[in-house]
Amino acid sequence: MLALLAVPVVGAVATTVIVTTTAGAEQADTAGLLQAEAWSAQSGARTENTGDTGGGKNVGWLANGDWMRYDGVDLGGTGSLTAGVRVAAASRAGGTVELRAGTQTGELLASYPVNYTGGWQTWTTKTAVSPTALTGKQTVFVVLKSDQQSDFININWLRFERTPTATIPGSPTGGTTTTPPTKPPTSAPPAPQTGWPTVDPAKQAADTAAFFARKPKPVTNNPVKVPEFNAQCTVSHHNNDDPIVFPGLTGAAHNHTFFGNKTTDAASTTESLLAGNTTCNPTGDHSAYWIPTLYQNGKVVDPKGAVTVYYGSRLKDPSKTQPFPTGLRMIAGDAKTQTDTPDKQGNHFWCAGIGGATGRTPDGEYPVCAPTAELVRQITFPDCWDGVHLDSPNHKDHMANGDYTGACPKSHPVPIPSVSFVIAYPLNTNTTGITLSSGNGYSMHADFFNAWEPEELARRVRDCLDQGYKCNSAGNF
């Protein structure tokens, strides 16, 4: 590509020199392109398949106050930094996309006004020369601002590109200038690994081989022919942290009710959880479990007694089930869901016990239970793993559900235990005034951060699930 550059000349009028900018690596200092869905944390963001050139996913449902955080973004070295963002909008209200360093209110890297582009999948690229002097790896926030509160923009990718300072051959002064930035591409390359932590493939292969070489213990006591074991975990604490969605950001989430690991907070890691004490029986389960806090008329209502965490298998042949890797994270449900499913079979509470439900609350969200029953919610996680990633940017894409037989799709071929929370609340005839910290009842969701002691988990999966028999919390028939 040829570019016309104004080159300053001492003692003369500035002249124009034609230089070639299709240079090799010595003239390229491109920090690169970042998929919008590869966030490290977010608030209000959701992914969807994109119609943009290159396919993949884009981030949508973005409204005023929503944000995404990207850790370790390389802004490159010297030279002018151009920041680009690929956007689409069907809303005519418009708004602004801000890129900021460090925090949501940190140094402004770039700002883009966004108006109607013709549709949610009608894409355009916005670019701006950044005023920042920052270089190297930084934490970058995308902050969305609009005068309306509903969704106003989709984002497909971000791009940070340096225009290096280059010496112009033949310049009378040997002076320097900057070459103009190359145009950001209109299609997206493969997503980077940011937000997709992986297992050690050699270790995972060795662990899997060792697991299936393990001899199950003999079945005794004529147990029920159901592949299942459980953990009984009481509430440990509450806070506004979420180490999966908002790692390292204290107080960034809605309030959560935690059970299991007593140390769970925004800074939790696999290592810290394994070192932490637990409220679970068995004590070999150091996993972190959490759900949005339930309130009635503004007062916290905790689950009654222990929350039962079931581990089972839906496979026709459960002997193929293997333990999930230490450090696996996943989420079931969606905090942004605030309406029922069209078939009215979605995210529902129910009444367990004699008499069951006797009616519904005036808003229709919650059942009214008989005096001999209680309010219950069950949440079930996906049970097929891609075999590679411990997490994904939306904390769901590395997981999938098996079909009606439990068989896993080719994209997620590894059958792991089916995890399910059964949560009973001490509420029955009076269920009015109930809310969740994430919104109404349809927003119920749950998080799981695996920190089982590997031997304890492997023993239960091999003895109980793989042989197809029901075990207790101790992992015995």
CSV table of C-alpha atoms in Angstrom, one decimal:
chain,number,residue,atom,x,y,z
A,1,MET,CA,0.0,0.0,0.0
A,2,LEU,CA,1.3,3.5,-0.8
A,3,ALA,CA,0.7,6.4,1.5
A,4,LEU,CA,1.3,10.2,1.2
A,5,LEU,CA,3.2,11.4,4.2
A,6,ALA,CA,4.0,15.0,5.1
A,7,VAL,CA,7.6,15.1,6.1
A,8,PRO,CA,9.0,18.1,7.9
A,9,VAL,CA,12.2,19.6,6.4
A,10,VAL,CA,14.4,22.0,8.3
A,11,GLY,CA,14.5,25.4,6.7
A,12,ALA,CA,12.0,24.6,3.9
A,13,VAL,CA,8.4,24.1,3.3
A,14,ALA,CA,7.1,20.7,4.2
A,15,THR,CA,7.3,18.3,1.3
A,16,THR,CA,5.4,15.1,0.5
A,17,VAL,CA,7.3,11.8,0.2
A,18,ILE,CA,5.8,8.6,-1.1
A,19,VAL,CA,6.8,5.6,1.0
A,20,THR,CA,5.8,2.0,1.0
A,21,THR,CA,3.9,0.9,4.1
A,22,THR,CA,3.5,-2.8,3.2
A,23,ALA,CA,6.6,-3.3,5.4
A,24,GLY,CA,7.7,-6.4,7.3
A,25,ALA,CA,7.7,-6.9,11.0
A,26,GLU,CA,10.1,-4.0,11.7
A,27,GLN,CA,7.3,-1.6,10.7
A,28,ALA,CA,4.4,-3.5,12.2
A,29,ASP,CA,3.5,-3.0,15.9
A,30,THR,CA,-0.1,-4.1,15.8
A,31,ALA,CA,-1.5,-4.8,19.2
A,32,GLY,CA,-4.3,-6.8,17.6
A,33,LEU,CA,-8.0,-7.6,17.5
A,34,LEU,CA,-10.1,-8.8,20.5
A,35,GLN,CA,-13.4,-10.6,20.2
A,36,ALA,CA,-16.0,-8.8,22.3
A,37,GLU,CA,-17.3,-12.0,23.8
A,38,ALA,CA,-13.8,-12.8,25.2
A,39,TRP,CA,-14.4,-10.7,28.3
A,40,SER,CA,-12.9,-11.5,31.7
A,41,ALA,CA,-15.9,-10.0,33.5
A,42,GLN,CA,-19.1,-8.3,32.4
A,43,SER,CA,-22.4,-6.7,33.5
A,44,GLY,CA,-25.4,-7.0,31.3
A,45,ALA,CA,-23.7,-8.6,28.3
A,46,ARG,CA,-25.0,-11.6,26.4
A,47,THR,CA,-23.6,-13.4,23.4
A,48,GLU,CA,-25.4,-14.5,20.2
A,49,ASN,CA,-24.5,-15.9,16.8
A,50,THR,CA,-23.5,-13.0,14.5
A,51,GLY,CA,-24.4,-12.2,10.9
A,52,ASP,CA,-21.2,-10.2,10.6
A,53,THR,CA,-18.7,-11.3,8.0
A,54,GLY,CA,-16.5,-14.1,9.5
A,55,GLY,CA,-19.3,-15.6,11.6
A,56,GLY,CA,-18.7,-16.4,15.3
A,57,LYS,CA,-20.5,-14.5,18.0
A,58,ASN,CA,-21.2,-10.9,19.0
A,59,VAL,CA,-22.2,-9.3,22.3
A,60,GLY,CA,-25.7,-7.9,22.4
A,61,TRP,CA,-28.4,-6.7,24.8
A,62,LEU,CA,-26.1,-3.9,25.8
A,63,ALA,CA,-27.8,-1.0,27.6
A,64,ASN,CA,-26.9,2.1,29.6
A,65,GLY,CA,-24.5,1.2,32.4
A,66,ASP,CA,-23.5,-2.2,31.1
A,67,TRP,CA,-19.8,-3.0,30.7
A,68,MET,CA,-17.3,-5.6,29.8
A,69,ARG,CA,-13.8,-6.0,31.2
A,70,TYR,CA,-10.8,-7.4,29.3
A,71,ASP,CA,-7.6,-8.3,31.2
A,72,GLY,CA,-4.1,-8.3,29.7
A,73,VAL,CA,-5.0,-6.4,26.6
A,74,ASP,CA,-1.8,-5.5,24.7
A,75,LEU,CA,-1.9,-1.9,23.6
A,76,GLY,CA,1.5,-2.3,21.9
A,77,GLY,CA,4.6,-0.1,22.1
A,78,THR,CA,5.5,3.2,20.7
A,79,GLY,CA,3.7,5.2,18.0
A,80,SER,CA,0.1,6.4,17.6
A,81,LEU,CA,-2.6,4.0,19.0
A,82,THR,CA,-5.8,3.7,16.9
A,83,ALA,CA,-8.7,1.9,18.7
A,84,GLY,CA,-11.5,0.5,16.6
A,85,VAL,CA,-14.8,-1.1,17.6
A,86,ARG,CA,-17.3,-3.0,15.3
A,87,VAL,CA,-20.9,-2.1,16.2
A,88,ALA,CA,-24.5,-2.6,15.0
A,89,ALA,CA,-27.6,-0.9,16.3
A,90,ALA,CA,-31.3,-1.1,15.5
A,91,SER,CA,-32.1,1.5,18.2
A,92,ARG,CA,-32.5,5.1,17.1
A,93,ALA,CA,-31.9,6.4,20.6
A,94,GLY,CA,-28.2,6.2,20.2
A,95,GLY,CA,-25.5,6.3,22.8
A,96,THR,CA,-21.7,6.2,23.4
A,97,VAL,CA,-19.1,3.4,23.6
A,98,GLU,CA,-16.2,4.3,25.9
A,99,LEU,CA,-13.0,2.4,26.2
A,100,ARG,CA,-11.3,3.0,29.5
A,101,ALA,CA,-8.1,1.7,31.2
A,102,GLY,CA,-8.0,0.1,34.6
A,103,THR,CA,-11.5,0.8,35.9
A,104,GLN,CA,-14.9,1.8,34.5
A,105,THR,CA,-14.0,5.4,35.2
A,106,GLY,CA,-10.3,5.1,34.4
A,107,GLU,CA,-8.3,6.9,31.7
A,108,LEU,CA,-10.2,7.3,28.5
A,109,LEU,CA,-8.7,5.3,25.6
A,110,ALA,CA,-11.4,6.2,23.0
A,111,SER,CA,-15.0,7.2,22.8
A,112,TYR,CA,-17.4,6.5,19.9
A,113,PRO,CA,-20.9,8.0,19.4
A,114,VAL,CA,-23.2,5.3,18.1
A,115,ASN,CA,-26.5,5.8,16.2
A,116,TYR,CA,-28.8,3.7,14.2
A,117,THR,CA,-26.8,1.5,11.7
A,118,GLY,CA,-29.8,-0.1,10.0
A,119,GLY,CA,-30.3,-3.2,12.2
A,120,TRP,CA,-28.9,-5.4,15.0
A,121,GLN,CA,-26.8,-7.2,12.4
A,122,THR,CA,-25.9,-4.3,10.1
A,123,TRP,CA,-22.3,-3.7,11.1
A,124,THR,CA,-20.0,-0.7,10.9
A,125,THR,CA,-16.5,-0.1,12.2
A,126,LYS,CA,-15.8,3.0,14.3
A,127,THR,CA,-12.2,4.1,14.8
A,128,ALA,CA,-10.5,6.8,16.8
A,129,VAL,CA,-6.9,7.8,17.6
A,130,SER,CA,-6.4,7.4,21.3
A,131,PRO,CA,-4.9,10.2,23.4
A,132,THR,CA,-3.4,7.8,25.9
A,133,ALA,CA,0.3,7.3,26.5
A,134,LEU,CA,-0.3,3.9,28.0
A,135,THR,CA,1.5,1.0,26.4
A,136,GLY,CA,1.8,-2.8,26.9
A,137,LYS,CA,-0.7,-4.9,28.7
A,138,GLN,CA,-3.6,-3.2,30.3
A,139,THR,CA,-7.0,-3.9,31.7
A,140,VAL,CA,-9.6,-2.4,29.4
A,141,PHE,CA,-13.2,-1.7,30.1
A,142,VAL,CA,-15.9,-1.1,27.5
A,143,VAL,CA,-18.5,1.1,29.1
A,144,LEU,CA,-21.9,1.7,27.5
A,145,LYS,CA,-23.8,5.0,27.9
A,146,SER,CA,-27.2,6.0,26.5
A,147,ASP,CA,-30.1,8.2,27.5
A,148,GLN,CA,-32.5,5.3,27.2
A,149,GLN,CA,-32.4,2.3,29.5
A,150,SER,CA,-33.2,-0.4,27.0
A,151,ASP,CA,-30.7,-2.1,24.7
A,152,PHE,CA,-29.1,0.2,22.1
A,153,ILE,CA,-26.0,-1.6,20.6
A,154,ASN,CA,-24.3,-4.8,19.6
A,155,ILE,CA,-20.5,-5.2,19.6
A,156,ASN,CA,-18.6,-7.8,17.6
A,157,TRP,CA,-14.9,-7.0,18.2
A,158,LEU,CA,-12.4,-4.4,19.4
A,159,ARG,CA,-9.1,-3.6,17.7
A,160,PHE,CA,-6.0,-1.8,19.0
A,161,GLU,CA,-3.4,-0.9,16.4
A,162,ARG,CA,-0.1,1.0,16.6
A,163,THR,CA,1.2,3.2,13.8
A,164,PRO,CA,5.0,3.0,14.4
A,165,THR,CA,7.3,5.9,14.1
A,166,ALA,CA,9.5,5.2,11.0
A,167,THR,CA,12.5,6.8,9.5
A,168,ILE,CA,11.8,7.9,5.9
A,169,PRO,CA,14.6,6.9,3.5
A,170,GLY,CA,15.9,9.9,1.6
A,171,SER,CA,14.5,12.5,3.9
A,172,PRO,CA,16.7,15.6,3.9
A,173,THR,CA,16.9,15.4,7.7
A,174,GLY,CA,16.6,11.7,8.3
A,175,GLY,CA,13.5,12.8,10.3
A,176,THR,CA,10.7,10.7,11.5
A,177,THR,CA,7.0,10.6,10.8
A,178,THR,CA,4.1,8.3,11.5
A,179,THR,CA,2.4,6.1,8.8
A,180,PRO,CA,-1.3,6.2,8.7
A,181,PRO,CA,-3.1,3.3,10.5
A,182,THR,CA,-4.3,0.4,8.3
A,183,LYS,CA,-8.0,-0.1,8.1
A,184,PRO,CA,-9.4,-2.6,10.6
A,185,PRO,CA,-10.6,-5.7,8.9
A,186,THR,CA,-14.3,-6.2,8.2
A,187,SER,CA,-14.2,-9.8,9.3
A,188,ALA,CA,-13.1,-11.3,12.6
A,189,PRO,CA,-10.2,-13.7,13.0
A,190,PRO,CA,-10.5,-16.6,15.4
A,191,ALA,CA,-11.2,-15.7,19.0
A,192,PRO,CA,-8.2,-15.3,21.3
A,193,GLN,CA,-7.8,-17.4,24.4
A,194,THR,CA,-8.7,-14.6,26.8
A,195,GLY,CA,-11.6,-15.9,28.8
A,196,TRP,CA,-11.0,-19.5,27.7
A,197,PRO,CA,-8.7,-21.0,30.3
A,198,THR,CA,-7.6,-24.5,29.4
A,199,VAL,CA,-6.6,-27.7,31.1
A,200,ASP,CA,-3.1,-29.2,30.7
A,201,PRO,CA,-3.9,-31.6,27.9
A,202,ALA,CA,-1.2,-34.1,28.9
A,203,LYS,CA,-2.3,-34.1,32.5
A,204,GLN,CA,-5.9,-34.4,31.6
A,205,ALA,CA,-5.3,-37.3,29.3
A,206,ALA,CA,-3.2,-39.0,32.1
A,207,ASP,CA,-5.9,-38.3,34.7
A,208,THR,CA,-8.6,-39.7,32.4
A,209,ALA,CA,-6.7,-42.9,31.7
A,210,ALA,CA,-5.9,-43.4,35.4
A,211,PHE,CA,-9.6,-42.9,36.2
A,212,PHE,CA,-10.9,-45.5,33.8
A,213,ALA,CA,-8.1,-47.9,34.9
A,214,ARG,CA,-9.4,-47.6,38.5
A,215,LYS,CA,-11.2,-50.7,39.8
A,216,PRO,CA,-14.6,-49.9,41.3
A,217,LYS,CA,-15.4,-51.2,44.7
A,218,PRO,CA,-17.8,-54.2,44.9
A,219,VAL,CA,-21.5,-53.2,45.2
A,220,THR,CA,-22.9,-54.2,48.6
A,221,ASN,CA,-26.1,-53.6,50.6
A,222,ASN,CA,-28.5,-53.9,47.6
A,223,PRO,CA,-28.5,-50.2,46.8
A,224,VAL,CA,-31.0,-48.4,44.6
A,225,LYS,CA,-30.2,-48.8,40.9
A,226,VAL,CA,-29.8,-45.0,40.2
A,227,PRO,CA,-26.4,-43.4,39.4
A,228,GLU,CA,-26.2,-40.8,42.1
A,229,PHE,CA,-24.3,-39.4,45.1
A,230,ASN,CA,-24.7,-36.1,46.9
A,231,ALA,CA,-23.2,-33.4,49.1
A,232,GLN,CA,-25.2,-31.7,51.9
A,233,CYS,CA,-24.1,-28.0,52.2
A,234,THR,CA,-25.4,-25.3,54.5
A,235,VAL,CA,-25.3,-21.6,53.9
A,236,SER,CA,-21.8,-20.1,54.8
A,237,HIS,CA,-22.1,-16.4,54.0
A,238,HIS,CA,-23.5,-13.6,51.8
A,239,ASN,CA,-21.7,-11.0,49.8
A,240,ASN,CA,-21.9,-9.0,46.5
A,241,ASP,CA,-19.0,-11.0,45.0
A,242,ASP,CA,-18.9,-13.4,42.0
A,243,PRO,CA,-15.5,-15.0,41.3
A,244,ILE,CA,-16.8,-16.5,38.0
A,245,VAL,CA,-18.5,-13.5,36.4
A,246,PHE,CA,-16.6,-10.7,38.3
A,247,PRO,CA,-13.2,-12.2,39.3
A,248,GLY,CA,-11.2,-9.8,41.4
A,249,LEU,CA,-14.0,-7.2,41.6
A,250,THR,CA,-15.1,-6.9,45.2
A,251,GLY,CA,-18.8,-5.9,45.5
A,252,ALA,CA,-19.4,-5.9,41.7
A,253,ALA,CA,-22.3,-8.4,41.7
A,254,HIS,CA,-25.8,-8.6,43.1
A,255,ASN,CA,-26.0,-10.2,46.5
A,256,HIS,CA,-25.3,-13.9,46.6
A,257,THR,CA,-26.0,-16.7,49.1
A,258,PHE,CA,-23.0,-19.0,49.3
A,259,PHE,CA,-22.9,-22.5,50.5
A,260,GLY,CA,-20.0,-24.9,50.6
A,261,ASN,CA,-16.7,-23.2,50.7
A,262,LYS,CA,-16.5,-20.7,53.5
A,263,THR,CA,-13.8,-18.5,51.8
A,264,THR,CA,-15.6,-17.8,48.5
A,265,ASP,CA,-15.2,-14.1,47.5
A,266,ALA,CA,-14.2,-12.1,44.4
A,267,ALA,CA,-10.5,-13.2,44.8
A,268,SER,CA,-11.2,-16.9,45.0
A,269,THR,CA,-9.1,-19.2,42.9
A,270,THR,CA,-8.9,-23.0,42.5
A,271,GLU,CA,-6.0,-23.0,44.9
A,272,SER,CA,-7.6,-20.8,47.6
A,273,LEU,CA,-10.8,-22.9,47.5
A,274,LEU,CA,-8.9,-26.2,47.9
A,275,ALA,CA,-7.2,-24.7,51.0
A,276,GLY,CA,-10.5,-23.4,52.4
A,277,ASN,CA,-12.9,-25.0,54.9
A,278,THR,CA,-16.4,-26.1,53.8
A,279,THR,CA,-19.9,-26.4,55.2
A,280,CYS,CA,-20.4,-29.5,53.1
A,281,ASN,CA,-20.8,-33.1,54.1
A,282,PRO,CA,-18.4,-34.6,52.9
A,283,THR,CA,-15.6,-32.3,53.9
A,284,GLY,CA,-13.6,-33.5,50.8
A,285,ASP,CA,-15.9,-31.2,48.8
A,286,HIS,CA,-14.4,-27.7,48.9
A,287,SER,CA,-16.4,-26.5,46.0
A,288,ALA,CA,-18.0,-23.0,45.9
A,289,TYR,CA,-21.7,-22.9,45.2
A,290,TRP,CA,-23.9,-19.8,45.1
A,291,ILE,CA,-27.3,-18.5,44.1
A,292,PRO,CA,-28.9,-15.0,44.2
A,293,THR,CA,-30.2,-14.1,47.6
A,294,LEU,CA,-33.9,-14.4,48.2
A,295,TYR,CA,-35.8,-11.7,50.1
A,296,GLN,CA,-39.3,-11.5,51.4
A,297,ASN,CA,-40.4,-7.9,52.0
A,298,GLY,CA,-36.8,-6.8,52.0
A,299,LYS,CA,-35.6,-9.4,54.6
A,300,VAL,CA,-33.2,-12.2,53.7
A,301,VAL,CA,-34.6,-15.7,53.6
A,302,ASP,CA,-32.0,-18.4,53.6
A,303,PRO,CA,-32.5,-22.0,52.5
A,304,LYS,CA,-33.9,-24.3,55.2
A,305,GLY,CA,-31.2,-26.6,56.5
A,306,ALA,CA,-28.8,-28.0,54.0
A,307,VAL,CA,-28.9,-27.5,50.3
A,308,THR,CA,-28.6,-30.9,48.6
A,309,VAL,CA,-26.2,-30.9,45.7
A,310,TYR,CA,-26.9,-34.0,43.6
A,311,TYR,CA,-24.3,-35.6,41.3
A,312,GLY,CA,-25.8,-38.0,38.8
A,313,SER,CA,-25.7,-39.3,35.3
A,314,ARG,CA,-28.3,-39.3,32.5
A,315,LEU,CA,-26.4,-41.6,30.2
A,316,LYS,CA,-27.9,-44.9,29.1
A,317,ASP,CA,-24.5,-46.3,29.9
A,318,PRO,CA,-23.3,-44.3,32.9
A,319,SER,CA,-20.0,-46.1,33.0
A,320,LYS,CA,-18.6,-43.5,30.5
A,321,THR,CA,-19.0,-40.7,33.1
A,322,GLN,CA,-15.8,-39.1,34.3
A,323,PRO,CA,-15.0,-36.5,36.9
A,324,PHE,CA,-14.9,-32.8,35.8
A,325,PRO,CA,-11.4,-31.3,36.1
A,326,THR,CA,-10.4,-29.4,39.2
A,327,GLY,CA,-11.2,-25.7,38.7
A,328,LEU,CA,-14.1,-26.2,36.3
A,329,ARG,CA,-16.5,-23.3,36.4
A,330,MET,CA,-20.1,-23.1,35.1
A,331,ILE,CA,-23.4,-21.2,35.4
A,332,ALA,CA,-26.9,-22.5,35.0
A,333,GLY,CA,-29.7,-20.1,34.4
A,334,ASP,CA,-29.6,-16.4,33.4
A,335,ALA,CA,-29.8,-13.4,35.8
A,336,LYS,CA,-31.1,-11.3,32.9
A,337,THR,CA,-34.2,-13.5,32.4
A,338,GLN,CA,-37.1,-11.6,33.8
A,339,THR,CA,-40.0,-13.2,32.0
A,340,ASP,CA,-41.5,-16.7,31.8
A,341,THR,CA,-40.9,-19.0,28.9
A,342,PRO,CA,-43.7,-19.0,26.2
A,343,ASP,CA,-44.7,-22.6,27.2
A,344,LYS,CA,-44.8,-21.6,30.9
A,345,GLN,CA,-42.4,-24.5,31.7
A,346,GLY,CA,-39.4,-22.4,32.4
A,347,ASN,CA,-37.6,-21.1,35.5
A,348,HIS,CA,-40.2,-22.0,38.2
A,349,PHE,CA,-40.4,-22.5,42.0
A,350,TRP,CA,-42.7,-25.3,43.2
A,351,CYS,CA,-44.1,-26.7,46.4
A,352,ALA,CA,-42.7,-30.0,47.9
A,353,GLY,CA,-44.6,-31.9,50.6
A,354,ILE,CA,-48.1,-33.0,51.4
A,355,GLY,CA,-50.7,-30.8,49.8
A,356,GLY,CA,-48.3,-29.2,47.3
A,357,ALA,CA,-49.3,-25.9,45.8
A,358,THR,CA,-52.7,-24.4,46.7
A,359,GLY,CA,-52.5,-21.4,44.4
A,360,ARG,CA,-50.3,-18.6,43.0
A,361,THR,CA,-49.2,-15.2,44.3
A,362,PRO,CA,-51.1,-12.2,42.8
A,363,ASP,CA,-48.2,-11.6,40.3
A,364,GLY,CA,-48.2,-15.3,39.3
A,365,GLU,CA,-44.5,-15.8,39.9
A,366,TYR,CA,-44.6,-18.0,43.0
A,367,PRO,CA,-46.8,-20.8,44.2
A,368,VAL,CA,-48.6,-20.6,47.5
A,369,CYS,CA,-47.9,-23.8,49.4
A,370,ALA,CA,-50.0,-25.9,51.7
A,371,PRO,CA,-49.0,-25.6,55.4
A,372,THR,CA,-47.4,-29.1,55.2
A,373,ALA,CA,-45.3,-28.1,52.1
A,374,GLU,CA,-42.5,-25.7,51.4
A,375,LEU,CA,-41.1,-23.6,48.6
A,376,VAL,CA,-38.5,-25.4,46.5
A,377,ARG,CA,-36.3,-24.6,43.5
A,378,GLN,CA,-34.2,-27.1,41.6
A,379,ILE,CA,-31.4,-25.9,39.3
A,380,THR,CA,-29.6,-28.4,37.0
A,381,PHE,CA,-26.3,-27.7,35.2
A,382,PRO,CA,-25.1,-28.9,31.8
A,383,ASP,CA,-23.4,-32.4,31.9
A,384,CYS,CA,-21.3,-32.4,28.7
A,385,TRP,CA,-17.9,-30.7,28.6
A,386,ASP,CA,-15.7,-29.7,25.6
A,387,GLY,CA,-12.7,-31.5,27.2
A,388,VAL,CA,-10.5,-28.5,26.9
A,389,HIS,CA,-11.7,-25.4,28.7
A,390,LEU,CA,-12.2,-24.7,32.4
A,391,ASP,CA,-14.4,-21.7,31.6
A,392,SER,CA,-15.6,-19.6,28.7
A,393,PRO,CA,-16.4,-15.9,28.3
A,394,ASN,CA,-20.1,-16.3,29.0
A,395,HIS,CA,-19.4,-19.2,31.4
A,396,LYS,CA,-21.6,-21.5,29.3
A,397,ASP,CA,-20.1,-22.2,25.9
A,398,HIS,CA,-17.5,-24.7,27.2
A,399,MET,CA,-20.5,-26.8,28.4
A,400,ALA,CA,-23.5,-28.4,26.7
A,401,ASN,CA,-26.6,-30.5,27.6
A,402,GLY,CA,-26.8,-34.1,26.5
A,403,ASP,CA,-29.8,-35.2,24.5
A,404,TYR,CA,-32.8,-37.1,26.0
A,405,THR,CA,-30.6,-40.2,26.4
A,406,GLY,CA,-27.8,-38.2,28.0
A,407,ALA,CA,-25.6,-38.6,24.9
A,408,CYS,CA,-23.2,-35.6,24.5
A,409,PRO,CA,-22.8,-33.7,21.2
A,410,LYS,CA,-19.6,-34.0,19.2
A,411,SER,CA,-18.6,-30.4,20.2
A,412,HIS,CA,-18.8,-31.3,23.9
A,413,PRO,CA,-17.9,-35.1,23.9
A,414,VAL,CA,-17.0,-35.6,27.6
A,415,PRO,CA,-19.8,-36.8,29.9
A,416,ILE,CA,-19.4,-35.4,33.4
A,417,PRO,CA,-21.6,-35.7,36.5
A,418,SER,CA,-24.9,-33.9,36.2
A,419,VAL,CA,-24.9,-31.4,39.0
A,420,SER,CA,-28.2,-30.3,40.5
A,421,PHE,CA,-29.1,-28.0,43.4
A,422,VAL,CA,-32.3,-28.7,45.4
A,423,ILE,CA,-33.0,-25.6,47.5
A,424,ALA,CA,-35.9,-25.6,50.0
A,425,TYR,CA,-37.0,-22.3,51.7
A,426,PRO,CA,-38.9,-22.1,55.0
A,427,LEU,CA,-41.9,-20.5,53.2
A,428,ASN,CA,-45.3,-22.0,52.4
A,429,THR,CA,-48.7,-20.3,52.8
A,430,ASN,CA,-47.2,-16.8,52.6
A,431,THR,CA,-45.1,-16.3,49.5
A,432,THR,CA,-46.1,-12.8,48.6
A,433,GLY,CA,-43.4,-10.1,48.6
A,434,ILE,CA,-40.7,-12.4,47.4
A,435,THR,CA,-37.9,-11.1,45.2
A,436,LEU,CA,-34.4,-12.2,44.2
A,437,SER,CA,-31.3,-10.0,44.3
A,438,SER,CA,-31.1,-10.6,40.5
A,439,GLY,CA,-34.8,-9.6,39.9
A,440,ASN,CA,-37.9,-11.6,39.8
A,441,GLY,CA,-38.3,-15.4,40.2
A,442,TYR,CA,-37.5,-16.1,36.5
A,443,SER,CA,-33.9,-14.7,37.0
A,444,MET,CA,-33.0,-17.6,39.4
A,445,HIS,CA,-29.6,-19.0,38.4
A,446,ALA,CA,-26.7,-20.8,40.1
A,447,ASP,CA,-22.9,-21.0,39.9
A,448,PHE,CA,-20.5,-23.9,40.5
A,449,PHE,CA,-16.7,-23.7,41.0
A,450,ASN,CA,-15.3,-27.2,41.3
A,451,ALA,CA,-12.9,-27.7,44.2
A,452,TRP,CA,-13.5,-31.3,45.2
A,453,GLU,CA,-10.4,-33.1,46.4
A,454,PRO,CA,-9.6,-35.1,43.2
A,455,GLU,CA,-9.4,-38.5,45.0
A,456,GLU,CA,-12.8,-38.0,46.8
A,457,LEU,CA,-14.5,-37.0,43.6
A,458,ALA,CA,-13.0,-39.8,41.5
A,459,ARG,CA,-13.9,-42.5,44.0
A,460,ARG,CA,-17.6,-41.4,44.0
A,461,VAL,CA,-17.8,-41.1,40.2
A,462,ARG,CA,-16.2,-44.5,39.7
A,463,ASP,CA,-18.0,-46.4,42.4
A,464,CYS,CA,-21.4,-44.8,42.3
A,465,LEU,CA,-22.1,-43.2,38.9
A,466,ASP,CA,-20.1,-45.5,36.7
A,467,GLN,CA,-21.7,-48.6,38.3
A,468,GLY,CA,-25.1,-47.0,38.2
A,469,TYR,CA,-25.9,-47.2,42.0
A,470,LYS,CA,-27.1,-44.7,44.5
A,471,CYS,CA,-24.6,-43.6,47.2
A,472,ASN,CA,-24.9,-41.4,50.2
A,473,SER,CA,-22.8,-38.2,51.0
A,474,ALA,CA,-19.9,-40.4,52.2
A,475,GLY,CA,-19.8,-42.1,48.8
A,476,ASN,CA,-21.0,-45.5,50.3
A,477,PHE,CA,-23.8,-47.8,49.1
